[in-house]
């Protein structure tokens, strides 16, 4: 059970997965509560142009990802203010446009398949010590944003009109929430890849939802579930010879289905009949 984690690169992968799980729990909880899974998917694929440009120019992939995330955040915020265009339509157009641009840029590279595969699927076993420091800094930023914006995010999630009445500036809160989502995706994509990042972003909070009390409880439980999926996924991938990142994401999704199956059985369990009160004599 512990043999794989005696290897240094597996240890770094484990710590990297723990940090990513915590970051994704902070952002993913709001994604699940607000039904923003499609937006998360669009933003993760929208990183491709910046990452491709950075790779072709020999620059830092993280800087390219941050630039693309900023463009996606600004685009979604701007299109969300267009009264004649639904938000889903705007997100879909940005999704296709950014992904197409990224594929066009990557196709100019001589190593198209390798570059695109690394972007889509990541490599959790290639985490370096420097990556852990970056993830730790990203977690601190995510914690600060989540703590400072909690009240505004909560009001925006359940009643945007009330948030406006309370002076919480829902448009600004939405933009900051998009930034938090972008931070989680940028911090995670090089570890599990853009196709699998939603596994840690959505599955643990959705798994925690039936069992936790309150938004903060969902976040804490989601972080623990993500950490458990990371540990179990790395262990399974070591012994089965499977892709580590995909195994972690698949285990996280499997926990979601097991959780909701258990939740359904719990609610279907018949309650004991009430004992009649003794008659007064």
mmCIF file of C-alpha atoms in Angstrom:
data_model
loop_
_atom_site.group_PDB
_atom_site.id
_atom_site.type_symbol
_atom_site.label_atom_id
_atom_site.label_comp_id
_atom_site.label_asym_id
_atom_site.label_seq_id
_atom_site.Cartn_x
_atom_site.Cartn_y
_atom_site.Cartn_z
ATOM 1 C CA UNK A 1 0.000 0.000 0.000
ATOM 2 C CA UNK A 2 2.784 2.455 0.820
ATOM 3 C CA UNK A 3 5.477 1.257 -1.582
ATOM 4 C CA UNK A 4 4.535 3.638 -4.445
ATOM 5 C CA UNK A 5 4.733 6.656 -2.132
ATOM 6 C CA UNK A 6 8.326 5.886 -1.216
ATOM 7 C CA UNK A 7 9.283 7.102 -4.706
ATOM 8 C CA UNK A 8 10.041 10.836 -4.807
ATOM 9 C CA UNK A 9 8.074 11.692 -7.972
ATOM 10 C CA UNK A 10 4.994 9.869 -6.642
ATOM 11 C CA UNK A 11 5.300 11.809 -3.382
ATOM 12 C CA UNK A 12 5.344 15.086 -5.324
ATOM 13 C CA UNK A 13 2.355 13.905 -7.366
ATOM 14 C CA UNK A 14 0.491 13.115 -4.144
ATOM 15 C CA UNK A 15 1.174 16.539 -2.618
ATOM 16 C CA UNK A 16 0.334 18.215 -5.917
ATOM 17 C CA UNK A 17 -2.971 16.347 -6.030
ATOM 18 C CA UNK A 18 -3.756 17.362 -2.455
ATOM 19 C CA UNK A 19 -3.162 21.035 -3.241
ATOM 20 C CA UNK A 20 -5.159 20.873 -6.475
ATOM 21 C CA UNK A 21 -8.015 19.142 -4.607
ATOM 22 C CA UNK A 22 -8.169 21.985 -2.089
ATOM 23 C CA UNK A 23 -8.117 24.679 -4.789
ATOM 24 C CA UNK A 24 -10.752 22.889 -6.867
ATOM 25 C CA UNK A 25 -12.956 22.412 -3.790
ATOM 26 C CA UNK A 26 -13.036 26.171 -3.158
ATOM 27 C CA UNK A 27 -14.018 27.004 -6.749
ATOM 28 C CA UNK A 28 -15.887 23.814 -7.621
ATOM 29 C CA UNK A 29 -18.394 24.192 -4.805
ATOM 30 C CA UNK A 30 -19.723 27.382 -6.375
ATOM 31 C CA UNK A 31 -19.599 25.780 -9.846
ATOM 32 C CA UNK A 32 -21.850 22.965 -8.629
ATOM 33 C CA UNK A 33 -24.204 25.206 -6.637
ATOM 34 C CA UNK A 34 -24.648 27.637 -9.551
ATOM 35 C CA UNK A 35 -24.842 24.987 -12.282
ATOM 36 C CA UNK A 36 -21.744 26.328 -14.070
ATOM 37 C CA UNK A 37 -20.266 23.012 -15.256
ATOM 38 C CA UNK A 38 -20.473 24.009 -18.925
ATOM 39 C CA UNK A 39 -18.683 27.256 -18.145
ATOM 40 C CA UNK A 40 -15.941 25.338 -16.343
ATOM 41 C CA UNK A 41 -15.525 23.038 -19.332
ATOM 42 C CA UNK A 42 -15.402 26.002 -21.715
ATOM 43 C CA UNK A 43 -12.813 27.835 -19.616
ATOM 44 C CA UNK A 44 -10.591 24.771 -19.322
ATOM 45 C CA UNK A 45 -10.510 24.304 -23.099
ATOM 46 C CA UNK A 46 -10.178 28.052 -23.618
ATOM 47 C CA UNK A 47 -6.665 27.875 -22.167
ATOM 48 C CA UNK A 48 -5.356 26.209 -25.317
ATOM 49 C CA UNK A 49 -4.436 29.360 -27.347
ATOM 50 C CA UNK A 50 -2.318 30.869 -24.575
ATOM 51 C CA UNK A 51 -0.644 27.554 -23.752
ATOM 52 C CA UNK A 52 0.040 26.894 -27.452
ATOM 53 C CA UNK A 53 1.564 30.340 -27.992
ATOM 54 C CA UNK A 54 3.729 29.944 -24.902
ATOM 55 C CA UNK A 55 4.913 26.512 -26.059
ATOM 56 C CA UNK A 56 5.752 27.703 -29.579
ATOM 57 C CA UNK A 57 7.622 30.768 -28.318
ATOM 58 C CA UNK A 58 9.468 28.897 -25.600
ATOM 59 C CA UNK A 59 7.705 30.826 -22.860
ATOM 60 C CA UNK A 60 6.162 29.737 -19.570
ATOM 61 C CA UNK A 61 3.037 27.611 -20.101
ATOM 62 C CA UNK A 62 1.505 28.900 -16.877
ATOM 63 C CA UNK A 63 1.774 32.503 -18.061
ATOM 64 C CA UNK A 64 0.077 31.558 -21.328
ATOM 65 C CA UNK A 65 -2.692 29.760 -19.447
ATOM 66 C CA UNK A 66 -3.243 32.790 -17.184
ATOM 67 C CA UNK A 67 -3.507 35.061 -20.233
ATOM 68 C CA UNK A 68 -6.100 32.807 -21.879
ATOM 69 C CA UNK A 69 -8.047 32.497 -18.627
ATOM 70 C CA UNK A 70 -8.135 36.297 -18.360
ATOM 71 C CA UNK A 71 -9.457 36.573 -21.927
ATOM 72 C CA UNK A 72 -12.135 33.950 -21.253
ATOM 73 C CA UNK A 73 -13.169 35.642 -17.998
ATOM 74 C CA UNK A 74 -13.430 39.055 -19.672
ATOM 75 C CA UNK A 75 -15.312 37.582 -22.629
ATOM 76 C CA UNK A 76 -17.852 35.709 -20.504
ATOM 77 C CA UNK A 77 -18.394 38.794 -18.327
ATOM 78 C CA UNK A 78 -18.893 41.074 -21.356
ATOM 79 C CA UNK A 79 -21.212 38.711 -23.219
ATOM 80 C CA UNK A 80 -23.222 38.115 -20.046
ATOM 81 C CA UNK A 81 -24.249 41.779 -20.155
ATOM 82 C CA UNK A 82 -25.671 41.474 -23.684
ATOM 83 C CA UNK A 83 -29.460 41.405 -23.214
ATOM 84 C CA UNK A 84 -30.284 39.660 -26.516
ATOM 85 C CA UNK A 85 -27.753 36.859 -26.087
ATOM 86 C CA UNK A 86 -28.190 34.072 -23.549
ATOM 87 C CA UNK A 87 -25.224 33.291 -21.350
ATOM 88 C CA UNK A 88 -24.980 29.703 -22.614
ATOM 89 C CA UNK A 89 -24.825 30.929 -26.215
ATOM 90 C CA UNK A 90 -22.033 33.383 -25.408
ATOM 91 C CA UNK A 91 -20.076 30.743 -23.507
ATOM 92 C CA UNK A 92 -20.510 28.263 -26.354
ATOM 93 C CA UNK A 93 -19.247 30.749 -28.924
ATOM 94 C CA UNK A 94 -16.198 31.616 -26.808
ATOM 95 C CA UNK A 95 -15.587 27.908 -26.211
ATOM 96 C CA UNK A 96 -15.549 27.037 -29.910
ATOM 97 C CA UNK A 97 -13.655 30.176 -30.905
ATOM 98 C CA UNK A 98 -10.861 29.783 -28.365
ATOM 99 C CA UNK A 99 -10.536 26.043 -28.927
ATOM 100 C CA UNK A 100 -10.379 26.504 -32.711
ATOM 101 C CA UNK A 101 -7.767 29.234 -32.382
ATOM 102 C CA UNK A 102 -5.724 27.005 -30.084
ATOM 103 C CA UNK A 103 -5.824 24.053 -32.486
ATOM 104 C CA UNK A 104 -4.795 26.334 -35.372
ATOM 105 C CA UNK A 105 -1.815 27.605 -33.360
ATOM 106 C CA UNK A 106 -0.800 24.114 -32.210
ATOM 107 C CA UNK A 107 -1.063 22.765 -35.776
ATOM 108 C CA UNK A 108 1.826 25.062 -36.713
ATOM 109 C CA UNK A 109 4.054 23.058 -34.382
ATOM 110 C CA UNK A 110 6.071 20.067 -35.601
ATOM 111 C CA UNK A 111 5.021 18.120 -32.487
ATOM 112 C CA UNK A 112 1.269 18.672 -32.776
ATOM 113 C CA UNK A 113 0.177 15.345 -31.295
ATOM 114 C CA UNK A 114 2.577 15.454 -28.358
ATOM 115 C CA UNK A 115 1.755 19.067 -27.440
ATOM 116 C CA UNK A 116 -1.999 18.555 -27.665
ATOM 117 C CA UNK A 117 -1.912 15.287 -25.724
ATOM 118 C CA UNK A 118 0.060 16.881 -22.901
ATOM 119 C CA UNK A 119 -2.383 19.783 -22.751
ATOM 120 C CA UNK A 120 -5.473 17.567 -22.765
ATOM 121 C CA UNK A 121 -4.357 14.877 -20.333
ATOM 122 C CA UNK A 122 -1.532 16.400 -18.276
ATOM 123 C CA UNK A 123 0.989 14.340 -16.315
ATOM 124 C CA UNK A 124 0.542 14.251 -12.568
ATOM 125 C CA UNK A 125 3.752 12.219 -12.160
ATOM 126 C CA UNK A 126 5.859 15.024 -13.634
ATOM 127 C CA UNK A 127 5.115 17.492 -10.819
ATOM 128 C CA UNK A 128 8.269 19.303 -9.729
ATOM 129 C CA UNK A 129 9.112 20.973 -6.437
ATOM 130 C CA UNK A 130 8.615 24.371 -8.085
ATOM 131 C CA UNK A 131 5.093 23.335 -9.110
ATOM 132 C CA UNK A 132 4.263 22.572 -5.491
ATOM 133 C CA UNK A 133 5.313 26.082 -4.479
ATOM 134 C CA UNK A 134 3.134 27.581 -7.225
ATOM 135 C CA UNK A 135 0.195 25.430 -6.172
ATOM 136 C CA UNK A 136 0.686 26.479 -2.558
ATOM 137 C CA UNK A 137 0.635 30.151 -3.567
ATOM 138 C CA UNK A 138 -2.468 29.556 -5.721
ATOM 139 C CA UNK A 139 -4.186 27.891 -2.754
ATOM 140 C CA UNK A 140 -3.474 30.898 -0.523
ATOM 141 C CA UNK A 141 -4.931 33.248 -3.153
ATOM 142 C CA UNK A 142 -7.984 30.998 -3.593
ATOM 143 C CA UNK A 143 -8.537 30.891 0.179
ATOM 144 C CA UNK A 144 -8.366 34.691 0.396
ATOM 145 C CA UNK A 145 -10.789 35.188 -2.514
ATOM 146 C CA UNK A 146 -13.204 32.552 -1.184
ATOM 147 C CA UNK A 147 -13.174 34.058 2.309
ATOM 148 C CA UNK A 148 -13.540 37.699 1.246
ATOM 149 C CA UNK A 149 -16.167 36.971 -1.391
ATOM 150 C CA UNK A 150 -18.158 34.326 0.502
ATOM 151 C CA UNK A 151 -21.098 36.557 1.412
ATOM 152 C CA UNK A 152 -21.375 38.004 -2.092
ATOM 153 C CA UNK A 153 -21.007 34.579 -3.739
ATOM 154 C CA UNK A 154 -23.681 33.140 -1.458
ATOM 155 C CA UNK A 155 -26.165 35.911 -2.216
ATOM 156 C CA UNK A 156 -25.392 35.713 -5.931
ATOM 157 C CA UNK A 157 -25.983 31.953 -5.948
ATOM 158 C CA UNK A 158 -29.365 31.942 -4.264
ATOM 159 C CA UNK A 159 -30.871 35.364 -5.044
ATOM 160 C CA UNK A 160 -29.074 37.774 -7.383
ATOM 161 C CA UNK A 161 -31.759 40.441 -6.911
ATOM 162 C CA UNK A 162 -31.331 40.360 -3.145
ATOM 163 C CA UNK A 163 -27.563 40.624 -3.621
ATOM 164 C CA UNK A 164 -28.117 43.809 -5.624
ATOM 165 C CA UNK A 165 -30.470 45.142 -2.942
ATOM 166 C CA UNK A 166 -27.858 44.487 -0.257
ATOM 167 C CA UNK A 167 -25.277 46.418 -2.264
ATOM 168 C CA UNK A 168 -23.095 43.350 -2.893
ATOM 169 C CA UNK A 169 -22.526 44.222 -6.587
ATOM 170 C CA UNK A 170 -23.467 40.865 -8.173
ATOM 171 C CA UNK A 171 -21.749 41.646 -11.491
ATOM 172 C CA UNK A 172 -18.448 42.232 -9.759
ATOM 173 C CA UNK A 173 -19.002 39.131 -7.617
ATOM 174 C CA UNK A 174 -19.669 37.087 -10.756
ATOM 175 C CA UNK A 175 -16.460 38.380 -12.368
ATOM 176 C CA UNK A 176 -14.440 37.554 -9.229
ATOM 177 C CA UNK A 177 -16.021 34.089 -9.120
ATOM 178 C CA UNK A 178 -14.982 33.563 -12.733
ATOM 179 C CA UNK A 179 -11.471 34.590 -11.730
ATOM 180 C CA UNK A 180 -11.502 32.017 -8.914
ATOM 181 C CA UNK A 181 -12.652 29.369 -11.384
ATOM 182 C CA UNK A 182 -9.914 30.387 -13.801
ATOM 183 C CA UNK A 183 -7.315 30.172 -11.026
ATOM 184 C CA UNK A 184 -8.402 26.623 -10.164
ATOM 185 C CA UNK A 185 -8.269 25.520 -13.799
ATOM 186 C CA UNK A 186 -4.905 27.166 -14.504
ATOM 187 C CA UNK A 187 -3.405 25.630 -11.364
ATOM 188 C CA UNK A 188 -4.730 22.168 -12.236
ATOM 189 C CA UNK A 189 -4.481 21.763 -16.002
ATOM 190 C CA UNK A 190 -0.785 20.863 -16.169
ATOM 191 C CA UNK A 191 -1.323 18.133 -13.567
ATOM 192 C CA UNK A 192 -4.491 16.358 -14.735
ATOM 193 C CA UNK A 193 -5.031 18.094 -18.093
ATOM 194 C CA UNK A 194 -7.971 20.122 -19.321
ATOM 195 C CA UNK A 195 -10.139 17.105 -20.187
ATOM 196 C CA UNK A 196 -9.785 15.718 -16.680
ATOM 197 C CA UNK A 197 -9.688 18.897 -14.588
ATOM 198 C CA UNK A 198 -13.467 18.888 -14.288
ATOM 199 C CA UNK A 199 -13.173 15.539 -12.519
ATOM 200 C CA UNK A 200 -11.608 17.250 -9.493
ATOM 201 C CA UNK A 201 -13.459 20.519 -9.989
ATOM 202 C CA UNK A 202 -16.997 19.098 -10.055
ATOM 203 C CA UNK A 203 -17.054 15.521 -8.776
ATOM 204 C CA UNK A 204 -15.879 16.063 -5.143
ATOM 205 C CA UNK A 205 -18.266 19.004 -4.414
ATOM 206 C CA UNK A 206 -21.142 17.142 -6.076
ATOM 207 C CA UNK A 207 -20.264 14.079 -3.998
ATOM 208 C CA UNK A 208 -20.183 16.100 -0.781
ATOM 209 C CA UNK A 209 -23.441 17.956 -1.436
ATOM 210 C CA UNK A 210 -25.874 15.381 0.043
ATOM 211 C CA UNK A 211 -23.788 14.887 3.185
ATOM 212 C CA UNK A 212 -22.503 18.324 4.200
ATOM 213 C CA UNK A 213 -24.263 21.103 6.054
ATOM 214 C CA UNK A 214 -23.627 24.525 4.618
ATOM 215 C CA UNK A 215 -21.368 25.752 1.844
ATOM 216 C CA UNK A 216 -18.210 25.641 3.955
ATOM 217 C CA UNK A 217 -18.974 22.050 4.912
ATOM 218 C CA UNK A 218 -19.232 21.144 1.225
ATOM 219 C CA UNK A 219 -15.853 22.762 0.569
ATOM 220 C CA UNK A 220 -14.099 20.929 3.403
ATOM 221 C CA UNK A 221 -15.618 17.553 2.532
ATOM 222 C CA UNK A 222 -14.909 18.097 -1.176
ATOM 223 C CA UNK A 223 -11.239 18.793 -0.417
ATOM 224 C CA UNK A 224 -11.025 15.587 1.633
ATOM 225 C CA UNK A 225 -12.752 13.575 -1.095
ATOM 226 C CA UNK A 226 -10.422 15.007 -3.728
ATOM 227 C CA UNK A 227 -7.422 14.117 -1.577
ATOM 228 C CA UNK A 228 -8.781 10.596 -1.131
ATOM 229 C CA UNK A 229 -9.304 10.239 -4.880
ATOM 230 C CA UNK A 230 -5.738 11.436 -5.460
ATOM 231 C CA UNK A 231 -4.292 8.899 -3.034
ATOM 232 C CA UNK A 232 -6.435 6.037 -4.317
ATOM 233 C CA UNK A 233 -5.954 6.978 -7.975
ATOM 234 C CA UNK A 234 -2.160 7.109 -7.685
ATOM 235 C CA UNK A 235 -2.149 3.782 -5.845
ATOM 236 C CA UNK A 236 -4.356 2.098 -8.461
ATOM 237 C CA UNK A 237 -2.425 3.550 -11.381
ATOM 238 C CA UNK A 238 0.859 2.277 -9.894
ATOM 239 C CA UNK A 239 -0.380 -1.311 -9.533
ATOM 240 C CA UNK A 240 -2.566 -1.437 -12.660
ATOM 241 C CA UNK A 241 -0.204 0.451 -14.966
ATOM 242 C CA UNK A 242 -2.859 3.032 -15.967
ATOM 243 C CA UNK A 243 -2.583 6.776 -16.607
ATOM 244 C CA UNK A 244 -2.294 8.452 -13.208
ATOM 245 C CA UNK A 245 -4.286 11.634 -13.883
ATOM 246 C CA UNK A 246 -7.117 9.777 -15.604
ATOM 247 C CA UNK A 247 -7.274 7.226 -12.783
ATOM 248 C CA UNK A 248 -7.543 9.992 -10.181
ATOM 249 C CA UNK A 249 -10.358 11.702 -12.114
ATOM 250 C CA UNK A 250 -12.170 8.399 -12.739
ATOM 251 C CA UNK A 251 -12.035 7.523 -9.046
ATOM 252 C CA UNK A 252 -13.393 10.958 -8.121
ATOM 253 C CA UNK A 253 -16.343 10.449 -10.489
ATOM 254 C CA UNK A 254 -16.884 6.911 -9.159
ATOM 255 C CA UNK A 255 -17.123 8.308 -5.621
ATOM 256 C CA UNK A 256 -19.839 10.680 -6.870
ATOM 257 C CA UNK A 257 -22.005 7.812 -8.149
ATOM 258 C CA UNK A 258 -21.433 5.760 -4.990
ATOM 259 C CA UNK A 259 -22.323 8.769 -2.847
ATOM 260 C CA UNK A 260 -25.575 9.469 -4.631
ATOM 261 C CA UNK A 261 -26.489 5.784 -4.629
ATOM 262 C CA UNK A 262 -25.967 5.699 -0.860
ATOM 263 C CA UNK A 263 -27.875 8.967 -0.469
ATOM 264 C CA UNK A 264 -30.803 7.581 -2.455
ATOM 265 C CA UNK A 265 -30.898 4.415 -0.350
ATOM 266 C CA UNK A 266 -30.788 6.483 2.827
ATOM 267 C CA UNK A 267 -33.814 8.554 1.787
ATOM 268 C CA UNK A 268 -35.768 5.466 0.680
ATOM 269 C CA UNK A 269 -35.266 3.684 3.999
ATOM 270 C CA UNK A 270 -38.680 3.434 5.726
ATOM 271 C CA UNK A 271 -38.978 5.371 8.930
ATOM 272 C CA UNK A 272 -40.186 3.516 12.045
ATOM 273 C CA UNK A 273 -43.857 3.976 12.798
ATOM 274 C CA UNK A 274 -44.544 6.366 15.675
ATOM 275 C CA UNK A 275 -45.392 4.721 18.986
ATOM 276 C CA UNK A 276 -48.939 5.712 20.025
ATOM 277 C CA UNK A 277 -49.180 7.649 23.242
ATOM 278 C CA UNK A 278 -50.758 5.753 26.174
ATOM 279 C CA UNK A 279 -54.402 6.589 26.769
ATOM 280 C CA UNK A 280 -55.250 8.660 29.796
ATOM 281 C CA UNK A 281 -57.345 6.897 32.443
#
